[in-house]
Coordinates of C-alpha atoms in Angstrom, one line a residue:
Chain A
X703 CA -64.2 96.0 17.1
X704 CA -62.3 94.3 19.9
X705 CA -59.5 96.0 21.7
X706 CA -57.2 93.1 21.2
X707 CA -53.9 94.4 19.8
X708 CA -53.9 94.1 16.0
X709 CA -50.1 94.0 15.9
X710 CA -47.7 93.2 18.7
X711 CA -44.0 93.6 18.2
X712 CA -41.5 92.4 20.7
X713 CA -37.9 93.3 20.1
X714 CA -38.4 92.5 16.4
X715 CA -35.3 92.7 14.3
X716 CA -35.0 91.8 10.6
X717 CA -31.9 91.6 8.4
X718 CA -31.1 91.4 4.8
X719 CA -27.8 89.6 4.9
X720 CA -25.7 91.6 7.2
X721 CA -27.8 94.7 7.0
X722 CA -30.2 95.2 9.9
X723 CA -33.3 96.8 8.4
X724 CA -35.7 96.7 11.4
X725 CA -34.0 97.2 14.8
X726 CA -35.6 95.9 18.0
X727 CA -39.1 97.1 17.3
X728 CA -41.3 96.9 20.3
X729 CA -44.9 98.1 20.7
X730 CA -48.5 97.2 19.9
X731 CA -51.3 98.9 18.0
X732 CA -55.0 98.4 18.1
X733 CA -56.4 101.3 16.1
X734 CA -59.0 100.9 13.3
X735 CA -56.7 102.5 10.8
X736 CA -53.0 102.6 11.5
X737 CA -50.7 104.7 9.5
X738 CA -47.2 103.5 8.9
X739 CA -45.1 106.6 8.1
X740 CA -41.5 107.1 7.3
X741 CA -39.1 108.3 4.7
X742 CA -38.1 106.0 1.9
X743 CA -35.9 103.2 3.3
X744 CA -37.3 103.5 6.8
X745 CA -38.4 99.9 6.9
X746 CA -42.2 100.3 6.3
X747 CA -42.4 97.7 3.5
X748 CA -40.0 95.4 5.3
X749 CA -42.2 95.5 8.4
X750 CA -45.3 94.6 6.2
X751 CA -43.3 91.8 4.6
X752 CA -42.3 90.5 7.9
X753 CA -45.9 90.6 9.2
X754 CA -46.9 88.7 6.1
X755 CA -44.3 86.0 6.6
X756 CA -42.2 86.9 3.5
X757 CA -39.2 87.6 5.8
X758 CA -38.2 85.7 8.9
X759 CA -37.3 87.8 11.9
X760 CA -33.7 87.6 12.9
X761 CA -34.8 87.9 16.5
X762 CA -37.9 88.9 18.5
X763 CA -41.5 88.2 17.6
X764 CA -44.3 89.7 15.7
X765 CA -47.9 88.8 16.3
X766 CA -51.1 89.6 14.4
X767 CA -54.3 89.1 16.4
X768 CA -52.2 87.1 18.8
X769 CA -50.9 84.7 16.1
X770 CA -47.1 84.5 15.7
X771 CA -46.3 85.4 12.1
X772 CA -43.3 83.0 12.1
X773 CA -45.0 79.8 13.4
X774 CA -48.6 80.5 12.3
X775 CA -48.0 82.0 8.8
X776 CA -50.9 80.4 6.9
X777 CA -53.4 81.2 9.7
X778 CA -52.2 84.8 9.8
X779 CA -52.5 85.2 6.1
X780 CA -56.1 83.9 6.1
X781 CA -56.9 87.0 8.3
X782 CA -55.0 89.5 6.2
X783 CA -55.5 91.2 2.8
X784 CA -52.5 92.7 1.2
X785 CA -52.2 95.3 -1.5
X786 CA -48.6 95.5 -2.7
X787 CA -46.9 98.7 -3.6
X788 CA -45.6 97.6 -7.0
X789 CA -47.4 96.5 -10.1
X790 CA -48.8 93.0 -9.3
X791 CA -51.1 91.1 -11.6
X792 CA -51.3 87.8 -13.4
X793 CA -50.9 88.1 -17.2
X794 CA -53.6 87.2 -19.6
X795 CA -56.5 87.0 -17.2
X796 CA -59.5 89.2 -16.6
X797 CA -60.0 91.3 -13.5
X798 CA -62.7 89.0 -12.2
X799 CA -60.7 85.9 -12.7
X800 CA -57.7 87.4 -10.9
X801 CA -59.9 88.4 -7.9
X802 CA -61.7 85.0 -7.9
X803 CA -58.4 83.1 -8.0
X804 CA -57.1 85.1 -5.1
X805 CA -60.3 84.4 -3.1
X806 CA -60.1 80.7 -3.8
X807 CA -56.4 80.7 -2.7
X808 CA -57.6 82.3 0.5
X809 CA -59.9 79.3 1.1
X810 CA -63.2 80.4 -0.3
X811 CA -65.2 77.7 -2.2
X812 CA -65.1 78.3 -6.0
X813 CA -68.7 79.5 -6.3
X814 CA -68.5 81.9 -3.4
X815 CA -65.1 83.2 -4.6
X816 CA -66.6 84.1 -8.0
X817 CA -69.6 85.8 -6.5
X818 CA -67.4 87.8 -4.1
X819 CA -65.0 88.7 -6.9
X820 CA -67.8 90.3 -8.8
X821 CA -69.0 92.1 -5.7
X822 CA -65.5 93.3 -4.8
X823 CA -64.9 94.7 -8.2
X824 CA -68.2 96.6 -8.2
X825 CA -67.4 97.8 -4.7
X826 CA -64.1 99.4 -5.9
X827 CA -65.7 100.7 -9.0
X828 CA -64.4 98.3 -11.6
X829 CA -67.7 96.6 -12.2
X830 CA -67.9 97.6 -15.9
X831 CA -64.2 96.6 -16.6
X832 CA -64.2 93.3 -14.8
X833 CA -64.1 91.2 -17.9
X834 CA -61.2 93.1 -19.4
X835 CA -57.7 91.6 -19.2
X836 CA -55.5 93.2 -16.6
X837 CA -52.9 94.4 -19.2
X838 CA -55.5 96.8 -20.6
X839 CA -56.2 98.5 -17.2
X840 CA -54.8 101.9 -16.6
X841 CA -52.5 102.5 -13.5
X842 CA -55.5 103.7 -11.4
X843 CA -57.5 100.6 -12.4
X844 CA -54.7 98.3 -11.6
X845 CA -54.5 99.9 -8.1
X846 CA -58.2 99.4 -7.7
X847 CA -57.9 95.7 -8.9
X848 CA -55.2 95.2 -6.3
X849 CA -57.5 96.7 -3.7
X850 CA -60.3 94.4 -4.8
X851 CA -58.1 91.3 -4.5
X852 CA -57.0 92.4 -1.1
X853 CA -60.6 92.6 0.3
X854 CA -62.3 89.8 -1.7
X855 CA -61.8 87.1 1.0
X856 CA -63.2 89.4 3.7
X857 CA -60.0 89.8 5.8
X858 CA -60.0 91.2 9.3
X859 CA -56.8 93.2 8.6
X860 CA -55.8 95.0 5.4
X861 CA -52.3 96.0 4.6
X862 CA -52.2 98.8 2.0
X863 CA -48.7 99.6 0.8
X864 CA -48.6 103.0 -0.8
X865 CA -52.1 102.7 -2.2
X866 CA -52.1 106.1 -3.9
X867 CA -48.7 105.6 -5.6
X868 CA -48.8 107.1 -9.1
X869 CA -52.5 108.0 -9.0
X870 CA -53.8 111.3 -10.5
X871 CA -55.8 113.5 -8.1
X872 CA -59.3 112.2 -8.9
X873 CA -58.0 108.6 -8.7
X874 CA -56.3 109.4 -5.4
X875 CA -59.4 110.9 -4.0
X876 CA -61.4 107.8 -5.1
X877 CA -58.8 105.5 -3.4
X878 CA -58.9 107.6 -0.2
X879 CA -62.7 107.5 -0.1
X880 CA -62.6 103.7 -0.6
X881 CA -60.2 103.3 2.3
X882 CA -62.3 105.7 4.5
X883 CA -65.5 103.8 3.7
X884 CA -64.0 100.4 4.5
X885 CA -62.6 101.7 7.8
X886 CA -66.0 103.2 8.6
X887 CA -67.7 99.8 8.3
X888 CA -65.7 98.8 11.5
X889 CA -65.4 95.3 10.1
X890 CA -61.8 95.5 9.1
X891 CA -58.7 97.2 10.5
X892 CA -56.3 98.9 8.1
X893 CA -52.6 99.4 8.1
X894 CA -51.7 102.1 5.6
X895 CA -48.1 102.4 4.7
X896 CA -47.3 105.6 3.0
X897 CA -44.8 108.4 2.8
X898 CA -47.6 110.8 1.9
X899 CA -48.7 112.5 5.2
X900 CA -52.0 113.6 3.7
X901 CA -53.1 110.1 2.9
X902 CA -52.4 109.0 6.4
X903 CA -54.0 112.0 8.0
X904 CA -57.2 111.5 6.0
X905 CA -57.6 107.9 6.7
X906 CA -55.9 106.9 10.0
X907 CA -56.5 107.3 13.7
X908 CA -53.2 105.9 14.9
X909 CA -49.7 106.5 13.5
X910 CA -46.4 104.8 13.8
X911 CA -43.4 106.7 12.4
X912 CA -40.4 104.7 11.4
X913 CA -36.9 106.1 10.8
X914 CA -33.9 104.0 10.0
X915 CA -35.6 100.8 11.1
X916 CA -36.8 102.1 14.5
X917 CA -40.0 103.4 15.8
X918 CA -39.4 107.1 16.5
X919 CA -43.0 108.1 17.2
X920 CA -46.3 106.5 17.9
X921 CA -49.4 108.5 18.5
X922 CA -53.1 108.4 18.4
X923 CA -54.3 111.0 15.9
X924 CA -57.8 111.1 17.4
X925 CA -56.3 112.1 20.8
X926 CA -54.0 114.6 19.1
X927 CA -57.0 116.2 17.4
X928 CA -59.0 116.4 20.6
X929 CA -56.0 118.0 22.4
X930 CA -55.4 120.4 19.6
X931 CA -58.9 121.8 20.1
X932 CA -57.6 123.5 23.2
X933 CA -54.8 125.3 21.5
X934 CA -55.6 128.7 20.2
X935 CA -53.8 131.4 18.4
X936 CA -55.2 135.0 18.8
X937 CA -54.1 138.3 17.3
X938 CA -54.4 141.3 19.7
X939 CA -54.0 145.0 19.2
X940 CA -50.7 146.5 20.3
X941 CA -50.6 148.3 23.7
X942 CA -52.2 147.9 27.1
X943 CA -55.4 146.5 25.8
X944 CA -53.7 143.3 24.5
X945 CA -51.6 142.9 27.6
X946 CA -54.7 143.3 29.7
X947 CA -56.5 140.6 27.9
X948 CA -53.5 138.3 28.3
X949 CA -53.4 139.0 32.0
X950 CA -57.1 138.2 32.2
X951 CA -56.7 135.0 30.4
X952 CA -53.9 134.0 32.7
X953 CA -56.1 134.8 35.6
X954 CA -58.7 132.3 34.5
X955 CA -56.0 129.5 34.1
X956 CA -54.9 129.9 30.5
X957 CA -51.3 129.5 29.5
X958 CA -50.2 132.2 27.1
X959 CA -47.0 132.7 25.1
X960 CA -46.1 135.3 22.6
X961 CA -46.2 134.2 19.0
X962 CA -45.1 135.8 15.8
X963 CA -46.0 139.5 15.3
X964 CA -49.0 140.4 17.5
X965 CA -50.1 136.8 17.8
X966 CA -50.4 135.1 21.1
X967 CA -50.7 131.3 21.7
X968 CA -53.2 130.2 24.3
X969 CA -53.7 126.8 25.9
X970 CA -57.2 126.6 27.4
X971 CA -57.6 124.8 30.8
X972 CA -60.2 122.1 31.3
X973 CA -63.7 123.7 31.5
X974 CA -62.9 126.8 29.6
X975 CA -64.3 127.1 26.1
X976 CA -63.5 129.4 23.2
X977 CA -66.6 131.5 23.9
X978 CA -65.2 132.4 27.3
X979 CA -62.2 134.0 25.5
X980 CA -64.6 136.0 23.4
X981 CA -66.5 137.1 26.6
X982 CA -63.3 138.2 28.3
X983 CA -62.3 140.2 25.2
X984 CA -65.8 141.8 25.0
X985 CA -65.7 142.7 28.7
X986 CA -62.4 144.6 28.1
X987 CA -63.5 145.9 24.8
X988 CA -60.5 144.4 23.1
X989 CA -60.9 143.6 19.4
X990 CA -59.8 140.1 18.5
X991 CA -58.4 140.5 15.0
X992 CA -57.8 136.8 14.5
X993 CA -58.6 133.6 16.4
X994 CA -57.7 130.1 15.2
X995 CA -57.2 126.6 16.4
X996 CA -53.5 126.1 16.2
X997 CA -53.6 122.4 15.1
X998 CA -50.5 120.3 15.5
X999 CA -50.6 118.7 12.1
X1000 CA -49.4 115.3 11.2
X1001 CA -46.6 117.1 9.4
X1002 CA -45.5 118.7 12.7
X1003 CA -45.5 115.3 14.4
X1004 CA -43.7 113.7 11.5
X1005 CA -41.0 116.4 11.2
X1006 CA -40.4 116.4 15.0
X1007 CA -40.1 112.6 14.9
X1008 CA -37.6 112.9 12.1
X1009 CA -35.6 115.4 14.1
X1010 CA -35.7 113.4 17.3
X1011 CA -33.4 110.5 17.9
X1012 CA -34.7 107.0 17.5
X1013 CA -36.7 105.8 20.5
X1014 CA -37.4 102.2 21.3
X1015 CA -40.0 100.4 23.4
X1016 CA -42.9 102.7 22.8
X1017 CA -45.9 102.1 24.9
X1018 CA -49.1 101.9 22.8
X1019 CA -50.6 105.3 22.1
X1020 CA -48.0 107.2 24.0
X1021 CA -45.5 109.4 22.2
X1022 CA -42.1 108.1 23.3
X1023 CA -40.5 111.5 23.6
X1024 CA -43.1 114.1 23.3
X1025 CA -41.9 116.4 20.6
X1026 CA -42.4 120.2 21.0
X1027 CA -45.9 120.8 19.9
X1028 CA -46.0 124.6 20.1
X1029 CA -43.4 127.1 20.7
X1030 CA -41.5 127.1 23.9
X1031 CA -42.9 129.1 26.7
X1032 CA -46.4 127.7 26.7
Chain B
X473 CA -71.9 91.7 0.3
X474 CA -74.5 92.1 -2.4
X475 CA -73.9 94.2 -5.4
X476 CA -76.6 96.6 -4.8
X477 CA -75.6 97.9 -1.4
X478 CA -71.8 97.5 -2.0
X479 CA -70.9 97.0 1.6
X480 CA -67.8 95.3 2.8
X481 CA -68.4 92.0 4.5
X482 CA -66.0 89.7 6.4
X483 CA -66.2 86.1 5.1
X484 CA -67.6 83.9 7.8
X485 CA -68.4 80.8 5.7
X486 CA -66.5 77.6 5.4
X487 CA -63.0 77.5 4.1
X488 CA -61.5 74.9 1.8
X489 CA -58.7 72.6 3.0
X490 CA -55.1 73.3 2.1
X491 CA -55.0 70.0 0.1
X492 CA -57.9 71.0 -2.2
X493 CA -56.3 74.4 -2.8
X494 CA -53.4 72.6 -4.5
X495 CA -55.7 72.0 -7.5
X496 CA -56.7 75.7 -7.9
X497 CA -53.7 76.7 -9.8
X498 CA -53.9 73.8 -12.3
X499 CA -57.6 74.5 -12.8
X500 CA -57.1 78.1 -13.7
X501 CA -54.0 77.3 -15.8
X502 CA -55.8 74.6 -17.9
X503 CA -58.4 77.2 -19.0
X504 CA -55.6 79.4 -20.4
X505 CA -53.6 76.5 -21.8
X506 CA -56.4 75.0 -23.8
X507 CA -57.3 78.4 -25.2
X508 CA -54.2 77.9 -27.4
X509 CA -55.2 76.1 -30.6
X510 CA -51.7 74.9 -31.2
X511 CA -51.4 73.3 -27.8
X512 CA -54.9 71.8 -28.0
X513 CA -54.1 70.3 -31.5
X514 CA -50.8 68.8 -30.3
X515 CA -52.4 67.5 -27.1
X516 CA -55.1 65.8 -29.1
X517 CA -52.6 64.4 -31.6
X518 CA -50.6 62.9 -28.8
X519 CA -53.5 60.4 -28.3
X520 CA -53.0 59.2 -31.9
X521 CA -50.3 56.6 -31.2
X522 CA -52.3 55.2 -28.3
X523 CA -55.4 54.8 -30.5
X524 CA -53.4 53.1 -33.2
X525 CA -51.6 50.9 -30.7
X526 CA -54.9 49.8 -29.1
X527 CA -56.3 48.9 -32.5
X528 CA -53.1 46.8 -33.3
X529 CA -53.3 45.1 -29.9
X530 CA -57.0 44.3 -30.5
X531 CA -56.2 43.0 -34.0
X532 CA -53.2 41.0 -32.7
X533 CA -55.3 39.3 -30.1
X534 CA -58.3 38.7 -32.4
X535 CA -57.4 35.3 -34.0
X536 CA -60.7 35.0 -35.9
X537 CA -60.1 38.3 -37.5
X538 CA -56.5 37.4 -38.4
X539 CA -57.8 34.2 -39.9
X540 CA -60.1 36.1 -42.1
X541 CA -57.0 37.9 -43.5
X542 CA -55.6 34.4 -44.4
X543 CA -53.2 34.1 -41.5
X544 CA -52.9 30.6 -39.9
X545 CA -51.5 29.4 -36.5
X546 CA -47.7 29.7 -37.0
X547 CA -48.0 33.0 -38.9
X548 CA -50.1 34.5 -36.2
X549 CA -47.7 33.4 -33.5
X550 CA -44.9 35.1 -35.5
X551 CA -46.6 38.4 -35.4
X552 CA -45.1 40.9 -32.9
X553 CA -46.8 41.0 -29.6
X554 CA -47.1 43.7 -27.0
X555 CA -43.9 43.1 -25.0
X556 CA -41.3 45.2 -23.2
X557 CA -39.8 46.5 -26.5
X558 CA -43.2 47.7 -27.8
X559 CA -44.0 49.4 -24.5
X560 CA -40.5 51.0 -24.4
X561 CA -41.1 52.3 -28.0
X562 CA -44.6 53.6 -27.0
X563 CA -43.2 55.2 -23.9
X564 CA -40.5 57.2 -25.8
X565 CA -43.0 58.2 -28.4
X566 CA -45.3 59.6 -25.8
X567 CA -42.4 61.2 -23.9
X568 CA -41.4 63.1 -27.1
X569 CA -45.0 64.5 -27.3
X570 CA -44.6 65.3 -23.6
X571 CA -41.3 67.1 -24.2
X572 CA -42.9 69.1 -27.1
X573 CA -45.9 70.1 -25.0
X574 CA -43.5 71.1 -22.1
X575 CA -41.5 73.1 -24.6
X576 CA -44.6 75.0 -25.6
X577 CA -46.2 75.5 -22.2
X578 CA -43.4 75.3 -19.7
X579 CA -42.0 78.8 -20.2
X580 CA -45.4 80.4 -19.5
X581 CA -45.8 78.8 -16.1
X582 CA -43.7 80.9 -13.7
X583 CA -42.0 83.7 -15.7
X584 CA -45.1 85.8 -16.2
X585 CA -45.7 85.8 -12.5
X586 CA -42.2 87.0 -11.8
X587 CA -42.3 89.6 -14.6
X588 CA -45.7 91.0 -13.4
X589 CA -44.9 90.9 -9.7
X590 CA -47.7 88.4 -9.0
X591 CA -45.8 86.4 -6.4
X592 CA -46.7 88.7 -3.5
X593 CA -50.3 88.2 -4.4
X594 CA -50.0 84.4 -4.2
X595 CA -47.8 84.4 -1.1
X596 CA -49.8 86.9 0.9
X597 CA -52.5 84.2 0.9
X598 CA -52.4 81.0 3.0
X599 CA -50.2 79.6 0.3
X600 CA -46.5 78.7 0.9
X601 CA -43.8 78.8 -1.7
X602 CA -43.8 75.0 -1.7
X603 CA -47.5 74.9 -2.4
X604 CA -47.1 77.5 -5.1
X605 CA -44.4 75.3 -6.8
X606 CA -46.4 72.2 -6.3
X607 CA -49.5 73.9 -7.9
X608 CA -47.5 74.9 -10.9
X609 CA -45.8 71.5 -11.0
X610 CA -49.2 69.8 -11.1
X611 CA -50.2 71.9 -14.1
X612 CA -47.6 70.1 -16.2
X613 CA -47.6 66.8 -14.3
X614 CA -51.3 66.3 -14.8
X615 CA -51.1 67.2 -18.5
X616 CA -48.1 65.0 -19.1
X617 CA -49.6 62.1 -17.1
X618 CA -52.6 62.2 -19.4
X619 CA -50.5 61.5 -22.4
X620 CA -47.8 59.2 -20.9
X621 CA -48.4 56.6 -18.1
X622 CA -52.2 56.8 -18.1
X623 CA -52.6 55.8 -21.9
X624 CA -49.7 53.3 -21.6
X625 CA -51.3 51.7 -18.5
X626 CA -54.5 51.5 -20.5
X627 CA -52.6 49.7 -23.3
X628 CA -51.2 47.3 -20.7
X629 CA -54.5 46.4 -19.3
X630 CA -56.0 46.1 -22.8
X631 CA -53.4 43.6 -23.7
X632 CA -53.9 41.8 -20.4
X633 CA -57.6 41.6 -20.9
X634 CA -57.3 40.4 -24.5
X635 CA -54.4 38.0 -23.9
X636 CA -56.1 36.5 -20.9
X637 CA -54.7 33.7 -18.8
X638 CA -51.7 34.6 -16.7
X639 CA -50.3 37.4 -19.0
X640 CA -51.1 40.1 -16.4
X641 CA -49.2 38.5 -13.6
X642 CA -46.3 37.4 -15.8
X643 CA -45.8 40.9 -17.0
X644 CA -46.5 43.0 -13.9
X645 CA -42.9 44.3 -14.3
X646 CA -44.0 46.1 -17.5
X647 CA -46.7 48.0 -15.6
X648 CA -44.2 49.0 -12.9
X649 CA -41.7 50.1 -15.6
X650 CA -44.3 52.0 -17.5
X651 CA -45.7 53.9 -14.5
X652 CA -42.4 54.5 -12.6
X653 CA -40.4 55.3 -15.7
X654 CA -43.1 57.7 -17.1
X655 CA -43.6 59.4 -13.7
X656 CA -39.9 59.9 -13.3
X657 CA -39.7 61.5 -16.8
X658 CA -42.8 63.6 -16.1
X659 CA -41.4 64.8 -12.8
X660 CA -38.0 65.7 -14.3
X661 CA -39.5 67.5 -17.3
X662 CA -42.0 69.4 -15.2
X663 CA -39.6 70.6 -12.5
X664 CA -36.9 71.5 -15.0
X665 CA -39.4 73.4 -17.1
X666 CA -40.4 75.4 -13.9
X667 CA -36.8 76.2 -13.1
X668 CA -36.1 77.4 -16.6
X669 CA -39.3 79.4 -16.6
X670 CA -38.2 81.0 -13.4
X671 CA -34.9 82.2 -14.8
X672 CA -35.8 83.1 -18.4
X673 CA -38.3 85.9 -18.5
X674 CA -39.1 85.7 -22.2
X675 CA -40.7 82.6 -23.6
X676 CA -38.3 82.4 -26.5
X677 CA -35.4 82.7 -24.2
X678 CA -36.7 79.9 -22.0
X679 CA -37.2 77.6 -25.0
X680 CA -33.7 78.4 -26.2
X681 CA -32.4 77.7 -22.7
X682 CA -34.2 74.4 -22.5
X683 CA -32.9 73.3 -25.9
X684 CA -29.4 74.4 -24.9
X685 CA -29.5 72.5 -21.6
X686 CA -30.7 69.4 -23.4
X687 CA -28.1 69.5 -26.2
X688 CA -24.9 71.1 -24.8
X689 CA -24.4 68.8 -21.8
X690 CA -25.1 65.7 -24.0
X691 CA -22.4 66.9 -26.5
X692 CA -20.0 67.6 -23.7
X693 CA -20.8 64.1 -22.3
X694 CA -19.9 62.5 -25.6
X695 CA -16.6 64.4 -25.7
X696 CA -15.8 63.1 -22.2
X697 CA -16.6 59.6 -23.3
X698 CA -14.3 59.9 -26.3
X699 CA -11.5 61.6 -24.4
X700 CA -11.5 59.4 -21.3
X701 CA -12.7 56.2 -23.0
X702 CA -15.6 55.8 -20.7
X703 CA -19.4 55.8 -20.9
X704 CA -20.2 57.7 -17.8
X705 CA -20.4 60.9 -19.9
X706 CA -23.9 59.7 -20.8
X707 CA -25.0 60.8 -17.4
X708 CA -25.0 64.3 -18.8
X709 CA -27.5 63.2 -21.4
X710 CA -31.0 63.3 -19.9
X711 CA -32.6 61.3 -22.8
X712 CA -29.9 58.6 -22.5
X713 CA -30.4 58.5 -18.7
X714 CA -34.1 58.1 -19.2
X715 CA -33.7 55.4 -21.7
X716 CA -31.3 53.5 -19.4
X717 CA -33.8 53.7 -16.5
X718 CA -36.9 52.8 -18.5
X719 CA -35.3 50.0 -20.5
X720 CA -33.9 48.4 -17.4
X721 CA -37.2 48.6 -15.6
X722 CA -39.0 47.1 -18.6
X723 CA -36.4 44.4 -18.8
X724 CA -35.4 45.4 -22.4
X725 CA -31.7 45.5 -23.6
X726 CA -30.7 49.0 -24.5
X727 CA -27.9 50.7 -26.5
X728 CA -27.1 53.2 -23.7
X729 CA -24.1 52.0 -21.8
X730 CA -25.2 53.4 -18.6
X731 CA -26.3 51.4 -15.6
X732 CA -29.7 51.9 -13.8
X733 CA -28.0 53.7 -10.9
X734 CA -26.2 56.1 -13.2
X735 CA -29.4 57.0 -15.1
X736 CA -31.3 57.4 -11.8
X737 CA -28.6 59.5 -10.3
X738 CA -28.5 61.8 -13.4
X739 CA -32.3 62.3 -13.3
X740 CA -32.3 62.9 -9.6
X741 CA -29.5 65.4 -9.9
X742 CA -31.5 67.4 -12.6
X743 CA -34.5 67.4 -10.3
X744 CA -32.5 68.6 -7.2
X745 CA -30.7 71.3 -9.1
X746 CA -34.0 72.5 -10.5
X747 CA -35.6 72.6 -7.0
X748 CA -32.6 74.6 -5.7
X749 CA -32.8 77.1 -8.5
X750 CA -36.5 77.5 -7.9
X751 CA -35.9 77.9 -4.2
X752 CA -33.4 80.7 -4.9
X753 CA -35.6 82.5 -7.5
X754 CA -39.1 82.3 -6.1
X755 CA -39.4 85.0 -3.4
X756 CA -42.3 87.3 -2.6
X757 CA -40.1 90.2 -3.4
X758 CA -36.6 90.9 -4.8
X759 CA -34.0 92.0 -2.3
X760 CA -31.9 94.9 -3.7
X761 CA -28.6 94.7 -1.8

């Protein structure tokens, strides 16, 4: 996959009448799977609508793969597949006809469109139901049909707006697996808009958090996960033994901070591994009652972003204002 | 992407041109439309007058056959011939069929897409709102053309071929009147049907609205005519406007006291209002303010 930015925003503002929904968004993303997070009304769907050309920016520009969404709308939409949030189907036609119609409208010749419609429906697991009219589909099946129509023309970028909305747990798992599998092919990049952190955490490698129409956080989850491997939480016995081990850890370059109860938070320096902590404990004959990676979850990132003030002009992959990741003192 | 390995594949083949994509919506719509027996029966029946008229034209121009029925020179000359009045009658007969078919099919064109939220699916493709409206417009325009100006033009050329001589060149005005008048009627019917369909979500409501919009302004126009002692109230009557335009183009005197400009202005007004209503209604999403 090329490293060309998928989405570039330059002071993008969007209004509904007098109300400013997106406020001076600036930044770019190039991840394989980009999560668009935010509470209801944060502007996630508005941003997707703007990128699809449904809404004209009041000011600023938005580009997809270098194409301006305002001036090159049809070209942009050839490259994009869109799964809308709400119920969206054409009455009275079968699943395969809907998907074939959408493929033809994206520019595929009729024969190829029909062939790919069958394949896309098999791919999402609706192969057996493809000749049934869409009105007879369950909610989960309608979501899958929307997914199939979004991928049938082989887009380079897929916009998924709340794809797991209203799904029961097995259907949700199926949808998440589908998204993961399509991301894994490396042939399409995905923008997943959701207010469900778990969905984004399971599928995405890059996250943008929106709040009140502004980007308040942008981070690379892969990077976060790698960093978090160096954060440990250990539980030590009371008394001098524990203090001795902490001193020894500090001596080899660790940063330590007291946690709750007898727990201590430890940041390992470069070159020091977890087994070295075990060795130090063994040398001092200190029993480690508990040792865990203290992962900074997406929820932590999200919540801290919600607490922090809106930040603009975020550089790609860099948190605009690094929120506190572990307790102060480390 | 083949079915057996179920792998996602980017499409790297040729893409069709935007122009050819305009016919995709009509193609898919025709399949649904002709699955209705009522519609198919009415559509087939609408060719009846053309078949009867072509037989009459053939008989009228077949002197040897008429002589076998005992008609002689002067009697044959007195028989009605295919002139402007005949074509105006045929045109209105076909337009009534067109109106009935529009009445049946028009409401189903846009409203189901709005009710079921299908517009984001269309408009997230390389399809603009104009192309979407044009595609839906073509559904009706093609169907109505097949029963209006196309069979009427066929009758014109049949008459021209059987009459021979200079009939074709002497009556070219009829051809222009047939084609222009019918196309205008088809365009107004189609675009008004789309606008009504975009606002009335239920088919029954759309039909009631169409009937109301046809009858109520006409009645109001007549009241205006009586009250103000004028005939400009006829501009509110779409059928009268259409008759004025068609009869003038065909060179036939008509009962509607409305000049060509008045009739044209009325029809253009209906078309523009319909387009404005469509422009207001057809959005990829509804803005909740």
